[in-house]
XYZ file of C-alpha atoms in Angstrom:
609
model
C 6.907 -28.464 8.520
C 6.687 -30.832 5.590
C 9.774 -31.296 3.141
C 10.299 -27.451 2.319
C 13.191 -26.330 0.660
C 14.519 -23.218 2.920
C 12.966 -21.110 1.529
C 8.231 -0.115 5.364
C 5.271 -0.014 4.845
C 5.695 1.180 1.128
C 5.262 4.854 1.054
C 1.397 5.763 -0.084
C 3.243 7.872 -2.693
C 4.572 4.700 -4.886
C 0.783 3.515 -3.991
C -1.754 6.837 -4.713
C -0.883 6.072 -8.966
C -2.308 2.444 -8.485
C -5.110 2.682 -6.171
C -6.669 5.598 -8.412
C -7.335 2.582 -11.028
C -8.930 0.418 -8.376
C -9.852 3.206 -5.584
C -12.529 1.614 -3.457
C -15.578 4.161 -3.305
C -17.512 3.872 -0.294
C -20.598 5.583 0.736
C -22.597 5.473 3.625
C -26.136 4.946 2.580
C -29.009 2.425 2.346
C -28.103 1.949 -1.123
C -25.803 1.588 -3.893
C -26.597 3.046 -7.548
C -25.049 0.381 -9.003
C -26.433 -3.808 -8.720
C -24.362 -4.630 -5.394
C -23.867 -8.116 -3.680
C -26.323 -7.552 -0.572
C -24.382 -9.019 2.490
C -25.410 -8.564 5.577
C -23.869 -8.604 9.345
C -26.494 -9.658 12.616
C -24.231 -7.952 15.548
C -27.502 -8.720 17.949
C -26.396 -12.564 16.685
C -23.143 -13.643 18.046
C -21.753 -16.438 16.285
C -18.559 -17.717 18.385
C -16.939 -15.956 21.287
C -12.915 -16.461 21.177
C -10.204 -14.391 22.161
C -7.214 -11.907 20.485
C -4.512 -14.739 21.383
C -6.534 -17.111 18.507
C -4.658 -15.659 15.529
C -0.986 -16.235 15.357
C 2.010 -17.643 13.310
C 4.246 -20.152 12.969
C 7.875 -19.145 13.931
C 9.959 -21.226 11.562
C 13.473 -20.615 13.187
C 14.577 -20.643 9.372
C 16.043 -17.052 8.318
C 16.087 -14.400 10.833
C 14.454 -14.431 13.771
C 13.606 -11.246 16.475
C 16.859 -12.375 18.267
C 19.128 -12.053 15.230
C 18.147 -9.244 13.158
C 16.390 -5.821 13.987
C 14.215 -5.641 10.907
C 12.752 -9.111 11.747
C 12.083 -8.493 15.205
C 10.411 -5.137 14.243
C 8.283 -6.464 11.321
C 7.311 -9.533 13.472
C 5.964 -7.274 16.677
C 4.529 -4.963 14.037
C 2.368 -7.878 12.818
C 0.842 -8.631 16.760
C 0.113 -12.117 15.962
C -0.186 -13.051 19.625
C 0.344 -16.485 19.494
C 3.414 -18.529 18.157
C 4.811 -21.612 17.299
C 7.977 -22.704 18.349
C 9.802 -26.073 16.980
C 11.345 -27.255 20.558
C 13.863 -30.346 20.689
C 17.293 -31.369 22.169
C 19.675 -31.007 20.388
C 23.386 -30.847 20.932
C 22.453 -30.821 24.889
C 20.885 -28.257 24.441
C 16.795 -26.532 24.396
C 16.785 -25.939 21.035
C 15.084 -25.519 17.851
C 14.059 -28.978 16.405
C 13.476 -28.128 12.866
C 15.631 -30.056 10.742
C 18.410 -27.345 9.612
C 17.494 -24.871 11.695
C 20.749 -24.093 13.541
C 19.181 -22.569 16.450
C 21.022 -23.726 19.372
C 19.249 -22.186 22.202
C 15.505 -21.800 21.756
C 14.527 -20.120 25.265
C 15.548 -16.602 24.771
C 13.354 -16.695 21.305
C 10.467 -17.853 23.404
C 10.916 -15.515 26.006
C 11.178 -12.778 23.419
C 7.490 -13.601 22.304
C 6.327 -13.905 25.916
C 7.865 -10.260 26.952
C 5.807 -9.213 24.203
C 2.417 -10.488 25.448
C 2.694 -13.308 23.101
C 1.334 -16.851 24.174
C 3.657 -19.590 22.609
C 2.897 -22.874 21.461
C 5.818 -25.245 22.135
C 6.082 -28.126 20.210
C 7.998 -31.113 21.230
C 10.269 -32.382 18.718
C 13.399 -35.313 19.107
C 17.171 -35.342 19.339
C 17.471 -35.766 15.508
C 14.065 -35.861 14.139
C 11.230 -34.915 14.904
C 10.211 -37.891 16.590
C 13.235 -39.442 18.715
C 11.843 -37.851 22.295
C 13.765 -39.614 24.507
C 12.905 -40.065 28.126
C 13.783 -36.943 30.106
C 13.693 -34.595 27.253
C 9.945 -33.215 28.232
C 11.387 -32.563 31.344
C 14.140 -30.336 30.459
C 12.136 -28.416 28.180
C 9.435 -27.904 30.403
C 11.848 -26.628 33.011
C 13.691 -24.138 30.849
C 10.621 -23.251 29.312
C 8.600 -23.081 32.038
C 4.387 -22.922 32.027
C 3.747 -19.416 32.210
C 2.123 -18.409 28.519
C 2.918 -21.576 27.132
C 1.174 -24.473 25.390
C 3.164 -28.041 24.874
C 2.093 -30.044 21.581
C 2.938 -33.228 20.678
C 5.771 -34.100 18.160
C 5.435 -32.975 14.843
C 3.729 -35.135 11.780
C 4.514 -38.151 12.997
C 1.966 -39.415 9.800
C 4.744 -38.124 7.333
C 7.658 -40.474 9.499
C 5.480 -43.369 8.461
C 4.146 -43.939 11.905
C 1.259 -44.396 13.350
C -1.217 -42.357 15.711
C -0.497 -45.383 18.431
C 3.591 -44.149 17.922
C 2.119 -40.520 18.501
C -0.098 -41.698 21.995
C 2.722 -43.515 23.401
C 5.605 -40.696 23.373
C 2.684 -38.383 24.359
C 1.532 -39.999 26.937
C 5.870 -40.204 28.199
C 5.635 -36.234 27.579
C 2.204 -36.035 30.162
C 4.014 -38.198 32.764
C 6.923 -36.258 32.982
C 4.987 -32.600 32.421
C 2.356 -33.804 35.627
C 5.659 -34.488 37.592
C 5.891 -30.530 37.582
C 2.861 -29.761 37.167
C 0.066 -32.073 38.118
C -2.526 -30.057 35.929
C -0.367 -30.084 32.977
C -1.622 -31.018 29.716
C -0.894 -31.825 26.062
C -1.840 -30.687 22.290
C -1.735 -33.336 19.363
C -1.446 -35.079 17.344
C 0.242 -32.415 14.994
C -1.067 -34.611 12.072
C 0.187 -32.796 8.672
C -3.465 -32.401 6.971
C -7.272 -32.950 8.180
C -8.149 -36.197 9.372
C -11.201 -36.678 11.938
C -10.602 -40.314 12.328
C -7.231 -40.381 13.385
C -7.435 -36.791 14.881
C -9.840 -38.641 17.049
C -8.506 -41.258 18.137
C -5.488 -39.162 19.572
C -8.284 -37.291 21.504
C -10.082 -39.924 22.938
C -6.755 -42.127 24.127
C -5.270 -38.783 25.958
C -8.608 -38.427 27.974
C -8.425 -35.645 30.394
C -5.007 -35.089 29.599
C -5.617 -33.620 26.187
C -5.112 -29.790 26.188
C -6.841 -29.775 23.196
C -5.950 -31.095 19.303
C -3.403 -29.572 16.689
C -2.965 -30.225 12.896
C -2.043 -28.503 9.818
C -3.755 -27.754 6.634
C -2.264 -26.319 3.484
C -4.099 -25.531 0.270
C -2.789 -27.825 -1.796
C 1.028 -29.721 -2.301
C 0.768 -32.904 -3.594
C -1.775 -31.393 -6.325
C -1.354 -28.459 -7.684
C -5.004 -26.551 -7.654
C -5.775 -23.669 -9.755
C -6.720 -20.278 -8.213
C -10.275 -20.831 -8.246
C -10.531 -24.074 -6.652
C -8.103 -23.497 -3.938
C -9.906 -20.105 -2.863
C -12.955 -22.131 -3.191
C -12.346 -24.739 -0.779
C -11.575 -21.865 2.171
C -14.565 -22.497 4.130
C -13.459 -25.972 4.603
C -11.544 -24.942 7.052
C -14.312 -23.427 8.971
C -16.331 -26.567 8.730
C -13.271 -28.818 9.503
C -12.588 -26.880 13.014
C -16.685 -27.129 13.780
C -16.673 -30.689 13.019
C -13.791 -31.579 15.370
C -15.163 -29.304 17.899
C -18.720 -31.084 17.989
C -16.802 -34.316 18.567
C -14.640 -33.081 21.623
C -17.639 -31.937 23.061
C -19.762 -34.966 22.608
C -16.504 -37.037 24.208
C -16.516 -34.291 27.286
C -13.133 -32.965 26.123
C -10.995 -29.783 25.559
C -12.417 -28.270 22.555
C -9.472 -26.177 22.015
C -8.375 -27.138 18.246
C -5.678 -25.313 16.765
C -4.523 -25.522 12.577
C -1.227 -24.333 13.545
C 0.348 -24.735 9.837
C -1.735 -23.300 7.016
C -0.226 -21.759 3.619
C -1.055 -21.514 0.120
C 0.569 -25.023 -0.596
C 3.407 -26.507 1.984
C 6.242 -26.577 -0.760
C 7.204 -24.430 -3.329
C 8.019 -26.437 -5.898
C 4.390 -27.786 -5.622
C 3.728 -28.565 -9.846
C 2.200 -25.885 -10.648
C 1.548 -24.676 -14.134
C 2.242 -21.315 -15.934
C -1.389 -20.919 -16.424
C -1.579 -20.722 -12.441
C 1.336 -18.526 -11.154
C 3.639 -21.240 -11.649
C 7.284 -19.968 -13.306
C 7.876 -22.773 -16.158
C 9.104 -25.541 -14.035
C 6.629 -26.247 -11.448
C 6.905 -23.605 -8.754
C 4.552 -21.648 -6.786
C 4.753 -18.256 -7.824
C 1.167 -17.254 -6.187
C 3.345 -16.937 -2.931
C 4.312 -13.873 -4.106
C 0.885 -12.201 -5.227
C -2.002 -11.157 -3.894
C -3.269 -14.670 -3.907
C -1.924 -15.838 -0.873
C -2.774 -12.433 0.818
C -6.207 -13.465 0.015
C -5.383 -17.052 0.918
C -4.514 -16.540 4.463
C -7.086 -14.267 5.456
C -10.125 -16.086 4.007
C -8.602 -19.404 6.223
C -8.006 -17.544 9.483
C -11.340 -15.941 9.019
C -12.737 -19.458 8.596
C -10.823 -21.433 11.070
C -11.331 -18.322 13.711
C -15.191 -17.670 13.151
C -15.557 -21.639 14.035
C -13.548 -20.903 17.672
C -10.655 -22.487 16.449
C -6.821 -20.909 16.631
C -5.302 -20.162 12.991
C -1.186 -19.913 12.982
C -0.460 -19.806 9.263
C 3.773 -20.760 8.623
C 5.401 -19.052 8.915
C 8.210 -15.879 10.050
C 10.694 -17.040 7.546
C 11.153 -20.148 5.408
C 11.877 -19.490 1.838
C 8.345 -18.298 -0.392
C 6.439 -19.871 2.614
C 7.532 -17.022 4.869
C 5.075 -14.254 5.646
C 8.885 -11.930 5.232
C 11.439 -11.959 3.126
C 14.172 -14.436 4.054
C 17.995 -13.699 2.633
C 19.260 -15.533 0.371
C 16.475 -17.911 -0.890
C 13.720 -16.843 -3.713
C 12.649 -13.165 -4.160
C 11.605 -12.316 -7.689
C 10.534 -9.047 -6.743
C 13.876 -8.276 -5.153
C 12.119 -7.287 -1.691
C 14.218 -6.039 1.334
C 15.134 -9.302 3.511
C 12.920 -9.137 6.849
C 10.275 -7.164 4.744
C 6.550 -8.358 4.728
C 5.035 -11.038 2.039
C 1.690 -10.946 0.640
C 0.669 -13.773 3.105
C 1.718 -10.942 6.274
C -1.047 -9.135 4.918
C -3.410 -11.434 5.299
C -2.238 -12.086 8.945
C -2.841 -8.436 9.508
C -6.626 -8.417 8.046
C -7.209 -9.964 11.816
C -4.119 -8.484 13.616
C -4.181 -4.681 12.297
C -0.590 -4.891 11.740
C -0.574 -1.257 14.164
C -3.026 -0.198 10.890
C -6.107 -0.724 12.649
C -7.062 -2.055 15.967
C -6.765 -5.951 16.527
C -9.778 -8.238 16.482
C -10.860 -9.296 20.392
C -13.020 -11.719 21.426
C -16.957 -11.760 19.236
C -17.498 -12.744 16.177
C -21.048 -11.872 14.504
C -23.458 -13.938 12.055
C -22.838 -12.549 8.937
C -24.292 -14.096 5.351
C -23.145 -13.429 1.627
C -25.170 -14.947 -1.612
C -22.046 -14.587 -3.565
C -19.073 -17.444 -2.780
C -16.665 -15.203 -4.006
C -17.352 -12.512 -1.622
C -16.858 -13.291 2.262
C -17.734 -11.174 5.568
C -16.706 -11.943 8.653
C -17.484 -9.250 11.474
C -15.690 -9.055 14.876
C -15.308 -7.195 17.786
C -12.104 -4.936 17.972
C -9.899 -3.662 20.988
C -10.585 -0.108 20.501
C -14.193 -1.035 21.440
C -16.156 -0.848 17.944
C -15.640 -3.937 15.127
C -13.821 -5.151 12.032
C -15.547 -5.924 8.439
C -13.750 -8.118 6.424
C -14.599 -8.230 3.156
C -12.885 -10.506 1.001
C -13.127 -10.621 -2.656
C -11.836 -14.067 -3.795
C -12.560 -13.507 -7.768
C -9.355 -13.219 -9.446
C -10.981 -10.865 -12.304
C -13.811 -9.226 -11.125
C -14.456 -6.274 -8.812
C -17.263 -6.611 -6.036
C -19.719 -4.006 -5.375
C -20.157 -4.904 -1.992
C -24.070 -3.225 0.154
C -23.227 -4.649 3.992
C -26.557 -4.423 5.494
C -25.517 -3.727 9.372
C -28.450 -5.141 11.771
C -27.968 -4.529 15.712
C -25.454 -1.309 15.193
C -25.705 2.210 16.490
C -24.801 4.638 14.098
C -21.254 5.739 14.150
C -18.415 5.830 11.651
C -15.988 4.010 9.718
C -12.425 4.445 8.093
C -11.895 1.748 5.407
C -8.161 0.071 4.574
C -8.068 -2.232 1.042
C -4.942 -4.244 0.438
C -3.975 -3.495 -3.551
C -3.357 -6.382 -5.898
C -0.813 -4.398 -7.845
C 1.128 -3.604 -4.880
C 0.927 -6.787 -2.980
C 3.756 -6.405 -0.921
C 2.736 -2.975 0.721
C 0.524 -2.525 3.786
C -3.377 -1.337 2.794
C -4.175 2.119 2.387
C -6.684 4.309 4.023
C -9.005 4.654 1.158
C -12.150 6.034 3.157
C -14.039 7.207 5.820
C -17.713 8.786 6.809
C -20.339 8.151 9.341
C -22.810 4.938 8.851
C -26.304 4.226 9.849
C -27.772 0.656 8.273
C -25.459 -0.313 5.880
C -22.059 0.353 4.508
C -21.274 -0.060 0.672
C -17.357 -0.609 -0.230
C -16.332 -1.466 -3.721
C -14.195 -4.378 -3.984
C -11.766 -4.951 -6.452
C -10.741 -8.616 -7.458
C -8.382 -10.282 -5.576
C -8.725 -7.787 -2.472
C -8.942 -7.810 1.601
C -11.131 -4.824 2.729
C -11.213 -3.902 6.377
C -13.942 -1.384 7.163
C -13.019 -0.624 10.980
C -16.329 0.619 12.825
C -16.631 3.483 15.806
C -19.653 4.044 17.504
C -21.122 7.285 17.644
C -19.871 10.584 16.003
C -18.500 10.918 12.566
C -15.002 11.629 10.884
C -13.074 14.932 12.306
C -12.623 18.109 10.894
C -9.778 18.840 13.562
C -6.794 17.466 13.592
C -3.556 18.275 16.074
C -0.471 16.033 14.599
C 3.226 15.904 16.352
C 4.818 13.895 13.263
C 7.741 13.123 15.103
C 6.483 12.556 18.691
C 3.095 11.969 20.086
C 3.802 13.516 23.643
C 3.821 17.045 22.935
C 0.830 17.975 24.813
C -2.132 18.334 22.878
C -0.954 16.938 19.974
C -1.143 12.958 18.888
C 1.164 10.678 17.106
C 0.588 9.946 13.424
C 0.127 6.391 14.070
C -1.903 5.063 11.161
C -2.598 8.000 9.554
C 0.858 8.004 7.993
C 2.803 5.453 5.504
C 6.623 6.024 5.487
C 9.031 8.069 7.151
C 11.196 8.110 10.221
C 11.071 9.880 14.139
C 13.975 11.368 14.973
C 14.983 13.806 17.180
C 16.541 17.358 16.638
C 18.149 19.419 19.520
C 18.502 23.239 19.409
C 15.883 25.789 19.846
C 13.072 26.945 17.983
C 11.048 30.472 17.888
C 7.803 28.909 17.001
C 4.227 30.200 15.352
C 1.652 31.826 17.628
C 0.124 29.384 19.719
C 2.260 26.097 18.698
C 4.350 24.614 21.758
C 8.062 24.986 20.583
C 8.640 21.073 21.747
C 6.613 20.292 18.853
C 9.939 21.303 16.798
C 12.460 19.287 19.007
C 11.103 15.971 16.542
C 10.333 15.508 13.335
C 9.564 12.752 10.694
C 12.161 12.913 7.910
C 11.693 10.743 4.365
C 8.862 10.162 1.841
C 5.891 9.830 3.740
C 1.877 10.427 2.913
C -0.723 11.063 6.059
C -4.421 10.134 5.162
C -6.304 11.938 7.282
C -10.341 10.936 7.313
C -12.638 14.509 7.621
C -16.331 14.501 6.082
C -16.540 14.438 2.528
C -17.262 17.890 1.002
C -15.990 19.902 4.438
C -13.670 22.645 3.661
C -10.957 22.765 6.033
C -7.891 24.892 6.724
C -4.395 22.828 6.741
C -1.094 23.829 8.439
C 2.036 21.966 7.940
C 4.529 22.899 10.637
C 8.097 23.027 9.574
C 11.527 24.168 10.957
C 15.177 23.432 9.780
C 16.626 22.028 13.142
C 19.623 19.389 11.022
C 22.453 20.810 10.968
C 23.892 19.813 7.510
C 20.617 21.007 6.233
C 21.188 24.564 7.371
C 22.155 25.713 3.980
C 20.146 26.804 0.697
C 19.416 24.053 -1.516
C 20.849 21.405 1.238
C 16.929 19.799 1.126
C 14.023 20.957 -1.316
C 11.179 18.578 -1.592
C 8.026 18.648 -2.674
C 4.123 18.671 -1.219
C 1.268 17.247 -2.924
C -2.137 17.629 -1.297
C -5.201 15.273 -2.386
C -3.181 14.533 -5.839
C -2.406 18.324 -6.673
C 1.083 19.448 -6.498
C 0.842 22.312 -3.785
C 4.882 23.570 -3.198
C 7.466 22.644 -5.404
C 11.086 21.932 -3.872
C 10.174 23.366 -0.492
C 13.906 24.852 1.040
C 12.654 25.592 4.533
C 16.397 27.191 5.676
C 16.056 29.688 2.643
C 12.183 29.812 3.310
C 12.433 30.876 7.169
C 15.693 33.495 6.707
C 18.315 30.893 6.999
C 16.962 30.804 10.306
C 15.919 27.263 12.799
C 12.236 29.334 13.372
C 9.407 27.455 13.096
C 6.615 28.168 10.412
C 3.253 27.120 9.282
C 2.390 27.070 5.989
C -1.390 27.131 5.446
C -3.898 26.360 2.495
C -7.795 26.083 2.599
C -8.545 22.238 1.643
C -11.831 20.981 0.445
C -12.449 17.233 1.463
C -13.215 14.853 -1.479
C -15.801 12.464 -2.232
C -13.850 10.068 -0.543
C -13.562 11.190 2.474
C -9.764 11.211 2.906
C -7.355 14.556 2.806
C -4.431 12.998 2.154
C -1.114 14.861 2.054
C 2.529 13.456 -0.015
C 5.934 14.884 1.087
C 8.244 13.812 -1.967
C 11.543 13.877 -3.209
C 12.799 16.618 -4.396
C 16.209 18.182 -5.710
C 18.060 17.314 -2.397
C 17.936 16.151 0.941
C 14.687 14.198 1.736
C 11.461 15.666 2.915
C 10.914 15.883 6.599
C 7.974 17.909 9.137
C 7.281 18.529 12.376
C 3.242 18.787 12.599
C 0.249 18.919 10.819
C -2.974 21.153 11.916
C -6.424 20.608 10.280
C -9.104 23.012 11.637
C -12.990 23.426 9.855
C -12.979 26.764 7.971
């Protein structure tokens, strides 16, 4: 990284007041009633095959890391980001982080942390004090501790910025080949790690390192040195795209690796970057757009670039200060946001990753096409066997009505997620669902990353068998993205449950605010049961916890005391309401706060009336 000062889920209920100013309405239909940008997506056209290890991130070793905090490692496994960047250097004798100031002594069980994950890492070489200084028999040792299993080996970092050459860069690479062939005669290098775009000297690097080039590495921020307003930095997105396609063409042409990985990319690679007021900056030059939907935006219009192209997009990074994709402690956080907790820029990670929303992207991206430059599609194929639409609205003022014209599809159907400009820091909602045919139309407010994840065959459910607390009660399934907030815990005791519910279903619950969105066909009327019992102890006294249920917006029961409610008694009960499914598509169901305690539940049941 450049010269950087060091720099869950929010419940749906803070979020359901917002989103019904900019709720997306979707409908599934060859049409829209309203003048639509007509985009379209060729899935009989494949445009680049890649794989779900091309989208990662840049581990900083600034801040927390997975080893040192339990927030971090949760929020960073959470994100799935499959392939990482490590900073790797001597230092002090020993493997360790070679970011300047990093303080990370012993780098390998950090890597190995990503690799029992699944993770691929991308190790890059750095010196004794600098980035640079690789001395002979450094390579070595890091290669041994490291080992080769899920790991890539880059070059040292921005050599450019050290004032030195891309001969400087060949040389110690060429040192770092030698000794990686003596343990591995197939072993081979990334590089340069220049710190922007430059085909020339990018090039060069390539064509010296031969058949020992495992492919090239560079970085590319938005802007830095100048600061760029909103529009033009958006607007110059699909650079990227071109950039990777360009360097590919010539590693081809030269018969080699055509692996090319941007393994830094950010809104602008320092936060005190010049910007002006009129731009997000805060009155003396700083990059407030860090912290706003911008850089959510940002990052996922890059990535979708860089990735559509075949290259590998690692934006920077975990931690470091307003470049972090989380909150680091102790550096800048106008919004006050929990330290380890995601940034807008996580967000846009997770429009390719799923974030455990939605499944990840795998392996095929499809043609798509868009008139308007402001709105973006990119279509890929997902691990859950259907695809991901991202749509990306890149206006900063104006909403998108969005007709995606789907060519090569079977018929099937979709659940839609829309990041939310207001709350930037919170992961998207569900905000629809329905069967499709030939075309899907989403609205898109400004400043927005819609995911519309498609299913082949069938339609939304109008049954629904929910264990909120545990998804191995048999015949019932874990909330998994159908619910924002709360916590599983367990409760012993026994329960005397409701005709035909398994009484394990009560030995777990989810206690806290939480909201389940649950997709069923718009218009079908449906009968809901919410499964309680009162198996906490301290709770097993009137008034101990009242809360309240809101269903679809409309408050249904007001400070709920389930103790007082089942006889001061640990039975179980269902408590049942005939729900109509709106426009939208979505049921969606709020426990709140109420007078005491905080809201918990044990299961939900939807069944069609």
């Amino acid at each position: 990284m450049l010269s950087a000062s060091r720099r869950s889920r929010v419940l749906f209920a803070e979020l359901v007041a917002t989103l019904l100013v900019v709720q997306a309405v979707i409908v599934s239909s060859a049409g829209s009633a309203t003048a639509a940008t007509n985009t379209a997506v060729d899935f009989g056209s494949v445009l680049m095959t890649t794989d779900p290890f091309a989208i990662g991130i840049g581990s900083s070793t600034y801040g927390a890391t997975p080893l040192s905090s339990g927030a971090q490692n949760d929020v960073e496994r959470r994100l799935d980001a499959r392939y990482v960047r490590v900073p790797v250097g001597i230092r002090d004798g020993q493997v360790a982080s070679s970011a300047y100031g990093s303080g990370l002594r012993n780098v390998v069980p950090l890597v190995n942390t990503y690799r029992s994950w699944g993770f691929r890492v991308l190790a890059v070489i750095g010196g004794r004090t600098n980035d640079f200084d690789v001395q002979p028999g450094d390579a070595t040792r890091i290669i041994t501790a490291l080992g080769l299993d899920g790991i890539d080996y880059s070059a040292p970092n921005e050599p450019n910025n050290m004032g030195l050459s891309v001969w400087s860069e060949i040389e110690v690479a060429r040192m770092i080949v030698s000794e990686g062939r003596a343990i591995d005669p197939n072993f081979r290098l990334l590089g340069p790690v220049w710190s922007y775009y430059d085909r020339n000297e990018i090039g060069t690097f390539a064509r010296h390192m031969g058949s020992s080039l495992g492919g090239v590495d560079y970085h590319h921020y938005g802007m830095g040195h100048v600061s760029l307003s909103t529009a033009d930095v958006l607007a110059r997105t699909p650079d990227r795209g071109r950039e990777v396609a360009e360097m590919r063409g010539d590693l081809g042409a030269a018969g080699l690796s055509r692996t090319v990985v941007v393994d830094e990319v950010n809104l602008s690679w320092r936060y005190d970057d010049g910007t002006p007021t009129s731009d997000g900056g805060d009155g003396s030059g700083r990059n407030n757009r860090f912290f706003t939907a911008i850089n959510t935006v940002f990052v996922a219009s890059v990535c979708g670039h860089v990735l559509q192209q075949g290259g590998r997009c690692l934006p920077y990074a975990t931690q470091n200060g307003p470049l972090g994709m989380t909150v680091e402690a102790g550096q800048v956080n106008p919004d006050h946001r929990p330290d380890s907790s995601p940034m807008p820029g996580y967000w846009g990670i997770a429009a390719w990753t799923g974030a455990g929303l939605w499944p990840h992207m795998k392996d095929t991206f499809y043609r798509t096409s868009s008139p308007d430059p402001s709105v973006e599609v990119f279509a890929v194929s997902n691990e859950a066997g259907g695809a991901n639409l991202v749509v990306i609205n890149k206006s900063e003022w104006n909403g998108k009505q969005v007709s995606v014209g789907l060519t090569g599809a079977a018929a099937g159907s979709f659940r839609l997620y829309q990041s939310n400009p207001r709350a930037q820091y919170d992961a998207p909602a569900l905000t629809g669902s329905g069967g499709f045919a030939d075309s899907i139309d989403i609205w898109a407010p400004a400043m927005t990353v819609s995911v519309a994840v498609l299913s082949p065959g069938g339609a939304a459910p109008s049954t629904y068998r929910i264990a909120a607390g545990d998804g191995s009660v048999p015949g019932y399934g874990a909330p998994g993205d159908l619910v924002a907030g709360g916590t599983a815990a367990a409760n012993p005791g026994t329960t005397v449950p409701p005709a035909g519910v398994p009484a394990e279903l009560f030995s777990t619950e989810r206690w806290g605010r939480q909201t389940y969105t649950l997709p069923v066909p718009p218009g079908r009327s449906v009968r809901l049961g919410l499964l309680f019992a009162e198996r906490y102890p301290p709770a097993q006294q009137d008034g101990a916890r009242r809360f309240n249920v809101t269903i679809n917006g409309v408050r249904w029961i007001t400070e709920l005391d389930i103790w007082a409610r089942q006889g001061r008694t640990t039975s179980g009960s269902v408590l049942v309401s005939t729900v109509v499914a709106p426009a939208d598509g979505v049921v969606r169901i709020e426990l709140t706060d109420g007078s005491a305690g905080a809201p918990t539940i044990n299961g939900i049941l939807i069944d069609p009336e």
